[in-house]
């Protein structure tokens, strides 16, 4: 029972490149979330999903897209990476009153 | 919309001393309240949560927090800290009306530094 896993753990991109971050959960939760963590800023919600096939924007959605084609997976895409997207990205899954976080993906955009 | 203010970015404390990490929130609707801990280079782990009922909530690792509705606060306390408590602590809220589905709003974090 792995809980919440994120792939990859680390990635370095050049400005303008694209990539997809994968979040997978085996907890059978309906809700999934993507956050970014920047020094001194806490975590901020990028996008979220309340069920398979549904997505919604969070606080900082610009420059990102998401998809939830299967209940257990939530993908975060960067179409044209920018240095401002250098961050640590956390996926979380949840039920009504609790969220469970993955280990994070550290992304650097040069 | 909600917001969370953690009043201290860093709190240095001597080992075995008590500690209080402060958190205030603002919201136009009623909220659930949470404290998470993040150890270096790791994800976030739930310490405790307030959903309803008793305003004093006990969590893991000897931590507790008290919900004060009139002061819109949810301060975290521990009577005696250990070196292993060195970590970043985040206060967070979610919208009770939406059932907590639409994500958490976090404070900027408080770095707890335990000095031997």
mmCIF file of C-alpha atoms in Angstrom:
data_model
loop_
_atom_site.group_PDB
_atom_site.id
_atom_site.type_symbol
_atom_site.label_atom_id
_atom_site.label_comp_id
_atom_site.label_asym_id
_atom_site.label_seq_id
_atom_site.Cartn_x
_atom_site.Cartn_y
_atom_site.Cartn_z
ATOM 1 C CA UNK A 1 0.000 0.000 0.000
ATOM 2 C CA UNK A 2 2.067 2.925 -1.327
ATOM 3 C CA UNK A 3 -0.420 5.713 -0.494
ATOM 4 C CA UNK A 4 0.437 8.678 -2.713
ATOM 5 C CA UNK A 5 3.363 8.482 -5.120
ATOM 6 C CA UNK A 6 4.814 11.151 -7.420
ATOM 7 C CA UNK A 7 6.909 10.730 -10.544
ATOM 8 C CA UNK A 8 9.569 12.008 -11.102
ATOM 9 C CA UNK A 9 11.230 13.030 -7.832
ATOM 10 C CA UNK A 10 13.546 15.566 -9.476
ATOM 11 C CA UNK A 11 13.628 17.248 -12.874
ATOM 12 C CA UNK A 12 15.572 20.035 -14.560
ATOM 13 C CA UNK A 13 13.997 21.730 -17.581
ATOM 14 C CA UNK A 14 15.047 24.473 -19.921
ATOM 15 C CA UNK A 15 12.752 27.439 -20.490
ATOM 16 C CA UNK A 16 10.096 26.551 -23.035
ATOM 17 C CA UNK A 17 10.252 22.786 -22.560
ATOM 18 C CA UNK A 18 7.197 20.803 -21.569
ATOM 19 C CA UNK A 19 6.712 18.028 -19.048
ATOM 20 C CA UNK A 20 4.098 16.079 -17.141
ATOM 21 C CA UNK A 21 4.138 15.222 -13.456
ATOM 22 C CA UNK A 22 2.282 12.081 -12.434
ATOM 23 C CA UNK A 23 0.486 11.543 -9.145
ATOM 24 C CA UNK A 24 -0.840 8.086 -8.332
ATOM 25 C CA UNK A 25 -2.868 6.982 -5.328
ATOM 26 C CA UNK A 26 -4.040 3.607 -4.101
ATOM 27 C CA UNK A 27 -6.304 4.996 -1.368
ATOM 28 C CA UNK A 28 -9.457 5.062 -3.546
ATOM 29 C CA UNK A 29 -10.017 8.740 -2.742
ATOM 30 C CA UNK A 30 -12.288 10.890 -4.891
ATOM 31 C CA UNK A 31 -10.427 14.158 -4.324
ATOM 32 C CA UNK A 32 -6.953 14.918 -5.665
ATOM 33 C CA UNK A 33 -4.897 18.111 -5.567
ATOM 34 C CA UNK A 34 -1.749 19.717 -6.912
ATOM 35 C CA UNK A 35 0.089 22.308 -4.799
ATOM 36 C CA UNK A 36 3.324 24.174 -5.252
ATOM 37 C CA UNK A 37 5.636 25.129 -2.404
ATOM 38 C CA UNK A 38 7.953 28.108 -2.638
ATOM 39 C CA UNK A 39 10.266 29.441 0.101
ATOM 40 C CA UNK A 40 8.393 31.729 2.492
ATOM 41 C CA UNK A 41 5.099 31.205 0.643
ATOM 42 C CA UNK A 42 3.692 28.032 2.154
ATOM 43 C CA UNK A 43 1.757 25.769 -0.210
ATOM 44 C CA UNK A 44 -0.580 27.153 -2.848
ATOM 45 C CA UNK A 45 -3.254 25.198 -4.682
ATOM 46 C CA UNK A 46 -2.766 24.918 -8.455
ATOM 47 C CA UNK A 47 -5.620 22.672 -9.602
ATOM 48 C CA UNK A 48 -7.807 20.045 -8.044
ATOM 49 C CA UNK A 49 -10.267 17.298 -8.934
ATOM 50 C CA UNK A 50 -13.308 16.060 -7.050
ATOM 51 C CA UNK A 51 -13.711 12.956 -9.191
ATOM 52 C CA UNK A 52 -12.684 11.105 -12.314
ATOM 53 C CA UNK A 53 -13.098 13.289 -15.383
ATOM 54 C CA UNK A 54 -13.462 16.554 -13.429
ATOM 55 C CA UNK A 55 -10.936 19.304 -12.721
ATOM 56 C CA UNK A 56 -11.057 22.823 -11.292
ATOM 57 C CA UNK A 57 -8.715 25.775 -10.906
ATOM 58 C CA UNK A 58 -7.094 26.650 -7.634
ATOM 59 C CA UNK A 59 -5.294 29.777 -6.488
ATOM 60 C CA UNK A 60 -2.391 29.737 -8.995
ATOM 61 C CA UNK A 61 -3.485 27.837 -12.137
ATOM 62 C CA UNK A 62 -1.784 29.911 -14.855
ATOM 63 C CA UNK A 63 0.781 28.007 -16.923
ATOM 64 C CA UNK A 64 -0.473 24.583 -15.821
ATOM 65 C CA UNK A 65 -2.996 22.060 -17.118
ATOM 66 C CA UNK A 66 -4.315 18.909 -15.463
ATOM 67 C CA UNK A 67 -6.169 15.748 -16.345
ATOM 68 C CA UNK A 68 -7.933 13.063 -14.302
ATOM 69 C CA UNK A 69 -8.754 10.316 -16.782
ATOM 70 C CA UNK A 70 -8.548 7.587 -14.136
ATOM 71 C CA UNK A 71 -9.602 7.855 -10.513
ATOM 72 C CA UNK A 72 -6.191 6.834 -9.239
ATOM 73 C CA UNK A 73 -4.099 9.234 -11.358
ATOM 74 C CA UNK A 74 -3.860 13.028 -11.515
ATOM 75 C CA UNK A 75 -1.513 14.548 -14.095
ATOM 76 C CA UNK A 76 -0.025 18.047 -13.961
ATOM 77 C CA UNK A 77 1.329 19.451 -17.221
ATOM 78 C CA UNK A 78 3.573 22.368 -18.001
ATOM 79 C CA UNK A 79 3.254 23.227 -21.706
ATOM 80 C CA UNK A 80 6.044 25.829 -21.855
ATOM 81 C CA UNK A 81 8.079 25.936 -18.668
ATOM 82 C CA UNK A 82 9.233 29.263 -17.221
ATOM 83 C CA UNK A 83 11.801 29.990 -14.478
ATOM 84 C CA UNK A 84 8.920 31.190 -12.261
ATOM 85 C CA UNK A 85 7.698 27.587 -12.208
ATOM 86 C CA UNK A 86 10.799 26.438 -10.352
ATOM 87 C CA UNK A 87 9.273 24.969 -7.217
ATOM 88 C CA UNK A 88 8.510 21.844 -5.241
ATOM 89 C CA UNK A 89 5.241 20.289 -6.361
ATOM 90 C CA UNK A 90 3.108 18.237 -4.003
ATOM 91 C CA UNK A 91 0.202 16.038 -4.873
ATOM 92 C CA UNK A 92 -2.429 15.206 -2.275
ATOM 93 C CA UNK A 93 -5.499 13.016 -2.083
ATOM 94 C CA UNK A 94 -8.352 13.486 0.292
ATOM 95 C CA UNK A 95 -11.655 12.644 1.800
ATOM 96 C CA UNK A 96 -13.957 15.271 3.258
ATOM 97 C CA UNK A 97 -11.825 16.429 6.135
ATOM 98 C CA UNK A 98 -8.278 15.127 5.604
ATOM 99 C CA UNK A 99 -5.635 15.308 2.870
ATOM 100 C CA UNK A 100 -2.696 12.955 2.424
ATOM 101 C CA UNK A 101 0.411 14.267 0.715
ATOM 102 C CA UNK A 102 2.924 12.683 -1.618
ATOM 103 C CA UNK A 103 6.715 13.078 -1.204
ATOM 104 C CA UNK A 104 7.012 15.923 -3.719
ATOM 105 C CA UNK A 105 8.715 16.647 -7.045
ATOM 106 C CA UNK A 106 11.518 19.200 -7.127
ATOM 107 C CA UNK A 107 11.450 21.032 -10.477
ATOM 108 C CA UNK A 108 14.064 23.493 -11.653
ATOM 109 C CA UNK A 109 13.528 25.547 -14.797
ATOM 110 C CA UNK A 110 16.680 27.147 -16.190
ATOM 111 C CA UNK B 1 -12.193 33.333 0.411
ATOM 112 C CA UNK B 2 -9.968 32.357 3.285
ATOM 113 C CA UNK B 3 -6.564 33.414 4.508
ATOM 114 C CA UNK B 4 -4.187 32.107 7.141
ATOM 115 C CA UNK B 5 -1.571 34.098 9.033
ATOM 116 C CA UNK B 6 1.238 32.423 10.903
ATOM 117 C CA UNK B 7 2.629 35.181 13.019
ATOM 118 C CA UNK B 8 6.175 33.875 13.381
ATOM 119 C CA UNK B 9 8.372 32.691 10.536
ATOM 120 C CA UNK B 10 10.907 31.193 12.962
ATOM 121 C CA UNK B 11 10.631 30.103 16.585
ATOM 122 C CA UNK B 12 13.821 29.068 18.440
ATOM 123 C CA UNK B 13 13.227 27.073 21.617
ATOM 124 C CA UNK B 14 15.466 25.186 24.002
ATOM 125 C CA UNK B 15 15.013 21.442 24.276
ATOM 126 C CA UNK B 16 12.437 20.394 26.914
ATOM 127 C CA UNK B 17 10.921 23.898 26.981
ATOM 128 C CA UNK B 18 7.273 24.547 26.034
ATOM 129 C CA UNK B 19 6.379 26.064 22.693
ATOM 130 C CA UNK B 20 3.413 27.794 21.093
ATOM 131 C CA UNK B 21 3.113 28.355 17.337
ATOM 132 C CA UNK B 22 0.519 30.959 16.476
ATOM 133 C CA UNK B 23 -2.079 30.799 13.723
ATOM 134 C CA UNK B 24 -4.900 33.188 12.888
ATOM 135 C CA UNK B 25 -7.356 32.821 10.044
ATOM 136 C CA UNK B 26 -10.042 34.810 8.299
ATOM 137 C CA UNK B 27 -12.960 33.388 6.373
ATOM 138 C CA UNK B 28 -16.441 34.392 5.262
ATOM 139 C CA UNK B 29 -17.664 30.845 5.943
ATOM 140 C CA UNK B 30 -17.061 28.328 8.691
ATOM 141 C CA UNK B 31 -13.912 26.284 8.302
ATOM 142 C CA UNK B 32 -12.075 23.131 9.206
ATOM 143 C CA UNK B 33 -8.642 23.779 10.752
ATOM 144 C CA UNK B 34 -5.436 21.780 10.438
ATOM 145 C CA UNK B 35 -1.804 21.709 11.468
ATOM 146 C CA UNK B 36 0.708 19.877 9.274
ATOM 147 C CA UNK B 37 4.410 19.201 9.896
ATOM 148 C CA UNK B 38 7.102 18.959 7.244
ATOM 149 C CA UNK B 39 10.466 17.429 8.114
ATOM 150 C CA UNK B 40 13.426 18.344 5.868
ATOM 151 C CA UNK B 41 13.065 17.088 2.296
ATOM 152 C CA UNK B 42 9.810 15.290 3.039
ATOM 153 C CA UNK B 43 6.105 15.707 2.346
ATOM 154 C CA UNK B 44 3.525 17.004 4.786
ATOM 155 C CA UNK B 45 2.182 14.933 7.666
ATOM 156 C CA UNK B 46 -1.049 15.746 9.476
ATOM 157 C CA UNK B 47 -0.485 16.651 13.140
ATOM 158 C CA UNK B 48 -4.061 17.355 14.137
ATOM 159 C CA UNK B 49 -7.346 18.783 12.933
ATOM 160 C CA UNK B 50 -10.389 20.581 14.276
ATOM 161 C CA UNK B 51 -13.700 19.682 12.678
ATOM 162 C CA UNK B 52 -16.265 20.317 15.414
ATOM 163 C CA UNK B 53 -16.930 19.640 19.079
ATOM 164 C CA UNK B 54 -14.308 20.180 21.760
ATOM 165 C CA UNK B 55 -12.152 23.203 21.034
ATOM 166 C CA UNK B 56 -9.035 21.501 22.434
ATOM 167 C CA UNK B 57 -7.655 19.040 19.936
ATOM 168 C CA UNK B 58 -4.894 16.538 20.631
ATOM 169 C CA UNK B 59 -2.641 15.267 17.887
ATOM 170 C CA UNK B 60 0.390 13.109 17.319
ATOM 171 C CA UNK B 61 3.819 13.537 18.935
ATOM 172 C CA UNK B 62 2.370 15.268 22.026
ATOM 173 C CA UNK B 63 1.045 18.336 20.194
ATOM 174 C CA UNK B 64 -2.304 19.971 20.878
ATOM 175 C CA UNK B 65 -4.164 22.996 19.536
ATOM 176 C CA UNK B 66 -7.038 25.122 20.729
ATOM 177 C CA UNK B 67 -9.697 26.596 18.463
ATOM 178 C CA UNK B 68 -10.812 30.057 19.548
ATOM 179 C CA UNK B 69 -13.709 31.214 17.412
ATOM 180 C CA UNK B 70 -13.928 34.736 18.837
ATOM 181 C CA UNK B 71 -10.242 35.373 18.162
ATOM 182 C CA UNK B 72 -10.219 33.303 14.936
ATOM 183 C CA UNK B 73 -7.127 31.513 16.162
ATOM 184 C CA UNK B 74 -5.840 27.947 16.214
ATOM 185 C CA UNK B 75 -2.536 28.008 18.101
ATOM 186 C CA UNK B 76 -0.394 24.878 18.345
ATOM 187 C CA UNK B 77 1.296 23.947 21.623
ATOM 188 C CA UNK B 78 3.604 21.347 23.082
ATOM 189 C CA UNK B 79 4.590 21.307 26.764
ATOM 190 C CA UNK B 80 8.113 19.945 26.232
ATOM 191 C CA UNK B 81 9.878 19.860 22.858
ATOM 192 C CA UNK B 82 12.485 17.419 21.668
ATOM 193 C CA UNK B 83 15.273 17.889 19.159
ATOM 194 C CA UNK B 84 13.302 15.691 16.738
ATOM 195 C CA UNK B 85 10.531 18.334 16.634
ATOM 196 C CA UNK B 86 12.752 20.548 14.491
ATOM 197 C CA UNK B 87 10.662 21.025 11.334
ATOM 198 C CA UNK B 88 8.424 23.396 9.393
ATOM 199 C CA UNK B 89 4.867 23.669 10.703
ATOM 200 C CA UNK B 90 1.939 24.766 8.573
ATOM 201 C CA UNK B 91 -1.487 25.896 9.655
ATOM 202 C CA UNK B 92 -4.261 25.382 7.083
ATOM 203 C CA UNK B 93 -8.005 25.837 6.646
ATOM 204 C CA UNK B 94 -10.623 24.410 4.329
ATOM 205 C CA UNK B 95 -14.160 25.477 3.555
ATOM 206 C CA UNK B 96 -16.621 23.558 5.701
ATOM 207 C CA UNK B 97 -19.542 24.538 3.483
ATOM 208 C CA UNK B 98 -17.929 22.833 0.490
ATOM 209 C CA UNK B 99 -17.182 19.787 2.565
ATOM 210 C CA UNK B 100 -13.490 20.476 2.374
ATOM 211 C CA UNK B 101 -13.378 19.324 -1.242
ATOM 212 C CA UNK B 102 -11.931 22.439 -2.797
ATOM 213 C CA UNK B 103 -8.518 22.274 -1.221
ATOM 214 C CA UNK B 104 -6.576 23.763 1.665
ATOM 215 C CA UNK B 105 -5.422 27.340 2.213
ATOM 216 C CA UNK B 106 -2.066 27.325 3.969
ATOM 217 C CA UNK B 107 -0.164 29.800 6.063
ATOM 218 C CA UNK B 108 3.425 30.579 5.114
ATOM 219 C CA UNK B 109 4.830 28.249 7.736
ATOM 220 C CA UNK B 110 6.769 28.496 10.992
ATOM 221 C CA UNK B 111 10.225 26.989 11.272
ATOM 222 C CA UNK B 112 10.614 25.470 14.735
ATOM 223 C CA UNK B 113 14.267 25.345 15.751
ATOM 224 C CA UNK B 114 15.117 23.280 18.820
ATOM 225 C CA UNK B 115 18.321 24.292 20.537
ATOM 226 C CA UNK B 116 20.158 21.788 22.777
#
